[in-house]
Short mmCIF file of C-alpha atoms in Angstrom, two decimals:
data_model
loop_
_atom_site.label_atom_id
_atom_site.label_comp_id
_atom_site.label_asym_id
_atom_site.label_seq_id
_atom_site.Cartn_x
_atom_site.Cartn_y
_atom_site.Cartn_z
CA MET C 151 -79.64 192.95 -109.59
CA LYS C 152 -80.30 190.06 -107.53
CA ILE C 153 -83.77 189.35 -109.02
CA LYS C 154 -82.15 189.63 -112.74
CA ILE C 155 -81.17 186.02 -112.45
CA TYR C 156 -84.55 184.82 -111.59
CA LEU C 157 -86.72 186.67 -113.73
CA VAL C 158 -83.79 185.31 -117.13
CA ALA C 159 -84.21 182.49 -116.34
CA ILE C 160 -88.59 182.64 -116.16
CA ILE C 161 -88.81 184.92 -118.65
CA LEU C 162 -86.40 182.60 -120.78
CA LEU C 163 -88.58 179.77 -120.72
CA LEU C 164 -92.33 180.88 -121.01
CA HIS C 165 -92.58 179.60 -124.39
CA SER C 166 -93.21 176.21 -122.56
CA CYS C 167 -96.24 176.62 -121.11
CA LYS C 168 -97.82 174.90 -123.77
CA ASP C 169 -99.80 172.47 -123.09
CA GLU C 170 -100.10 169.68 -125.51
CA LYS C 171 -104.55 169.94 -125.12
CA LYS C 172 -105.58 172.26 -127.52
CA VAL C 173 -107.45 174.23 -125.37
CA GLU C 174 -109.33 177.42 -126.21
CA GLN C 175 -108.23 179.76 -125.94
CA ASN C 176 -111.05 182.50 -122.57
CA ILE C 177 -110.44 186.09 -121.44
CA VAL C 178 -111.98 185.12 -117.39
CA LYS C 179 -113.47 187.90 -115.66
CA ASP C 180 -111.71 189.55 -112.45
CA ASN C 181 -113.53 186.84 -109.97
CA LEU C 182 -111.68 185.93 -106.67
CA PHE C 183 -112.18 182.54 -107.04
CA GLY C 184 -109.64 181.62 -104.84
CA LYS C 185 -108.18 180.20 -101.64
CA HIS C 186 -105.35 180.02 -99.23
CA TYR C 187 -101.65 177.66 -99.82
CA ASN C 188 -99.25 177.96 -97.05
CA LEU C 189 -95.61 177.93 -98.00
CA SER C 190 -94.59 176.12 -95.08
CA LYS C 191 -91.01 176.92 -95.79
CA ASP C 192 -91.25 180.39 -95.15
CA ASN C 193 -94.03 181.49 -93.85
CA ILE C 194 -96.34 183.06 -96.20
CA ASP C 195 -99.87 182.62 -97.21
CA ILE C 196 -100.35 183.27 -100.49
CA TYR C 197 -103.41 183.60 -102.14
CA LEU C 198 -104.84 181.42 -105.60
CA PRO C 199 -107.46 180.51 -108.16
CA ASN C 200 -108.55 177.25 -106.29
CA THR C 201 -108.87 175.47 -109.25
CA LEU C 202 -104.50 174.85 -108.63
CA GLN C 203 -103.08 171.82 -106.58
CA GLN C 204 -100.59 171.92 -104.91
CA TYR C 205 -97.60 169.98 -105.73
CA SER C 206 -94.21 169.63 -103.42
CA VAL C 207 -90.23 169.31 -105.75
CA ASP C 208 -90.57 165.32 -106.38
CA GLN C 209 -94.17 165.27 -106.77
CA TYR C 210 -94.03 167.99 -110.06
CA GLU C 211 -90.55 166.91 -111.70
CA SER C 212 -92.84 163.46 -111.83
CA VAL C 213 -96.09 165.15 -113.51
CA LEU C 214 -93.35 167.05 -115.91
CA ALA C 215 -92.30 163.37 -116.65
CA SER C 216 -95.12 162.60 -117.32
CA ILE C 217 -95.89 164.89 -120.36
CA GLU C 218 -96.36 163.27 -123.71
CA ASP C 219 -94.97 165.75 -126.19
CA SER C 220 -91.43 165.11 -125.75
CA ILE C 221 -90.37 168.53 -126.77
CA ALA C 222 -92.78 170.48 -123.98
CA ARG C 223 -91.13 167.43 -122.06
CA GLN C 224 -87.80 168.94 -121.91
CA SER C 225 -88.51 172.74 -121.89
CA GLU C 226 -90.34 171.53 -119.09
CA LEU C 227 -87.54 169.75 -117.28
CA LEU C 228 -84.88 172.27 -117.60
CA ARG C 229 -86.93 175.58 -116.68
CA PHE C 230 -88.31 173.23 -113.15
CA ASN C 231 -84.20 171.79 -112.52
CA ILE C 232 -83.17 175.98 -112.87
CA LEU C 233 -85.96 176.21 -110.71
CA LYS C 234 -85.05 173.79 -108.53
CA PHE C 235 -81.27 174.36 -107.93
CA SER C 236 -80.46 177.97 -108.00
CA LYS C 237 -81.18 179.50 -103.89
CA LYS C 238 -83.67 179.40 -102.21
CA ASN C 239 -87.99 177.31 -101.83
CA VAL C 240 -89.32 177.60 -104.64
CA TYR C 241 -93.59 175.35 -104.82
CA PHE C 242 -95.28 174.13 -107.53
CA PHE C 243 -99.00 174.15 -108.61
CA ARG C 244 -100.84 173.44 -111.71
CA THR C 245 -104.42 172.63 -112.78
CA PRO C 246 -105.70 169.55 -113.12
CA ASN C 247 -106.10 169.79 -116.97
CA HIS C 248 -102.79 171.60 -117.01
CA THR C 249 -104.45 174.81 -118.26
CA THR C 250 -103.15 176.63 -116.19
CA ASP C 251 -99.57 176.50 -113.01
CA VAL C 252 -97.74 178.93 -110.69
CA THR C 253 -94.31 179.22 -110.29
CA VAL C 254 -93.86 180.17 -106.69
CA LYS C 255 -89.69 181.50 -106.46
CA MET C 256 -87.83 182.61 -103.19
CA MET C 257 -85.24 184.88 -103.54
CA ASP C 258 -82.95 186.73 -100.98
CA TYR C 259 -84.44 190.20 -100.18
CA TYR C 260 -83.87 193.12 -102.19
CA PRO C 261 -86.54 196.12 -101.62
CA PHE C 262 -86.32 196.63 -105.29
CA THR C 263 -87.81 200.89 -105.93
CA LYS C 264 -90.01 203.02 -109.04
CA GLN C 265 -86.58 202.36 -110.80
CA ASP C 266 -85.87 199.39 -110.14
CA SER C 267 -88.68 198.66 -112.14
CA LYS C 268 -88.55 199.93 -115.47
CA TYR C 269 -85.21 198.17 -115.39
CA LEU C 270 -86.83 194.56 -114.64
CA SER C 271 -89.51 195.84 -117.54
CA ALA C 272 -87.10 196.11 -119.99
CA LEU C 273 -84.71 193.07 -119.39
CA LEU C 274 -88.13 190.88 -119.61
CA SER C 275 -89.50 192.52 -122.46
CA GLN C 276 -86.57 192.96 -124.31
CA SER C 277 -85.83 188.56 -122.74
CA CYS C 278 -89.19 187.75 -123.61
CA ARG C 279 -88.59 189.08 -127.72
CA GLU C 280 -85.33 187.40 -127.69
CA SER C 281 -86.94 183.83 -126.78
CA SER C 282 -89.84 184.59 -129.52
CA GLU C 283 -87.80 184.59 -132.40
CA VAL C 284 -86.11 181.27 -131.27
CA ALA C 285 -89.38 179.08 -130.36
CA ASN C 286 -90.88 180.98 -134.37
CA SER C 287 -93.02 182.32 -132.22
CA THR C 288 -94.08 186.09 -131.02
CA CYS C 289 -93.85 187.57 -127.19
CA THR C 290 -95.89 191.05 -126.67
CA LYS C 291 -96.04 192.62 -123.14
CA LEU C 292 -99.48 193.82 -122.43
CA ARG C 293 -98.91 195.43 -119.19
CA SER C 294 -96.57 196.57 -116.73
CA GLY C 295 -96.57 197.89 -113.44
CA TYR C 296 -95.12 199.19 -109.67
CA SER C 297 -96.90 199.69 -106.53
CA GLY C 298 -95.28 200.31 -103.83
CA THR C 299 -95.69 201.74 -99.88
CA PRO C 300 -92.80 201.29 -96.88
CA GLN C 301 -93.64 197.64 -95.85
CA THR C 302 -94.25 195.85 -99.27
CA LYS C 303 -93.56 196.89 -102.92
CA ALA C 304 -95.13 195.28 -105.89
CA PHE C 305 -93.61 194.45 -109.68
CA MET C 306 -96.20 192.24 -112.62
CA ALA C 307 -95.80 192.59 -116.32
CA LYS C 308 -97.59 190.41 -118.48
CA PHE C 309 -96.72 189.26 -121.79
CA LYS C 310 -98.60 186.65 -124.60
CA ILE C 311 -97.06 185.10 -126.65
CA ASP C 312 -98.69 184.27 -129.89
CA SER C 313 -98.11 180.68 -132.18
CA ASP C 314 -99.67 179.15 -135.48
CA LYS C 315 -99.37 175.99 -134.29
CA GLU C 316 -100.71 176.48 -129.82
CA PRO C 317 -103.24 178.41 -129.12
CA SER C 318 -101.98 181.80 -127.41
CA SER C 319 -101.28 181.49 -123.71
CA PHE C 320 -100.73 184.60 -121.13
CA ALA C 321 -97.64 185.12 -118.63
CA THR C 322 -97.65 187.23 -115.90
CA ILE C 323 -94.65 187.67 -113.51
CA TYR C 324 -95.36 189.20 -110.29
CA ALA C 325 -92.11 190.69 -107.91
CA VAL C 326 -92.74 191.08 -104.49
CA SER C 327 -90.28 191.82 -101.52
CA SER C 328 -92.52 192.54 -98.26
CA ASN C 329 -91.98 191.79 -94.29
CA TYR C 330 -87.99 191.21 -94.94
CA LYS C 331 -88.41 188.71 -97.34
CA SER C 332 -88.78 188.56 -100.95
CA PHE C 333 -90.02 186.09 -104.13
CA ILE C 334 -91.10 186.02 -107.49
CA ILE C 335 -94.80 184.69 -108.17
CA THR C 336 -95.06 183.81 -112.05
CA PHE C 337 -98.52 182.19 -114.12
CA ARG C 338 -98.75 180.90 -117.34
CA SER C 339 -102.06 180.28 -118.75
CA LEU C 340 -103.70 179.25 -121.59
CA LEU C 341 -106.87 181.99 -120.05
CA ASN C 342 -105.87 185.54 -120.31
CA ARG C 343 -106.82 186.78 -116.23
CA ASN C 344 -106.07 190.06 -114.10
CA TYR C 345 -104.82 188.20 -110.91
CA ASN C 346 -104.07 191.47 -108.61
CA LYS C 347 -106.80 190.60 -106.53
CA PHE C 348 -104.62 186.76 -106.09
CA ILE C 349 -101.41 188.78 -105.17
CA GLU C 350 -102.74 191.45 -103.38
CA LYS C 351 -104.56 189.03 -100.21
CA THR C 352 -101.25 187.49 -99.61
CA ILE C 353 -100.52 187.39 -96.46
CA VAL C 354 -96.59 187.29 -95.88
CA LYS C 355 -95.53 187.11 -92.38
#
């Protein structure tokens, strides 16, 4: 399955989303304080929280290289290089206080089905558990789901990552196929937020 490689690469490095700053865990209400960001190379207007800043590939690499914690920096750069050197375009977003980052990775068009989404959910859960064992943390799937129309297919899975030494963090992964384009959006945050409404307002031209 074409989508499998990208999902595995993402889930294996979810645990590196802890920021070096200690930020209290928050539960954020489902409010749409967002705006459209243009993914110019792929003609997509993605709707995201308006606190995010968009970075070019070179700019984002510089941001990651400036992370003080050497272990966190190495993990982030590893994930960055996997996304950068794999096929198709990648787009990076991050909040100024580093509590949330978003990655959009384009992939070959694949109009996955509801049955495929069950496989993806199981794959992500297994990979997350295996990564947790290595990182001395725990990964819990909070929810997953599938929504499909003749034109658009969307899969979502959300995980909570807990550690004795770091604040809890959340990872929400969306796989979207629409208008003959497929891409994966990964939200990694110290904030517990529902991003479904943001995905619904994304425009795939």
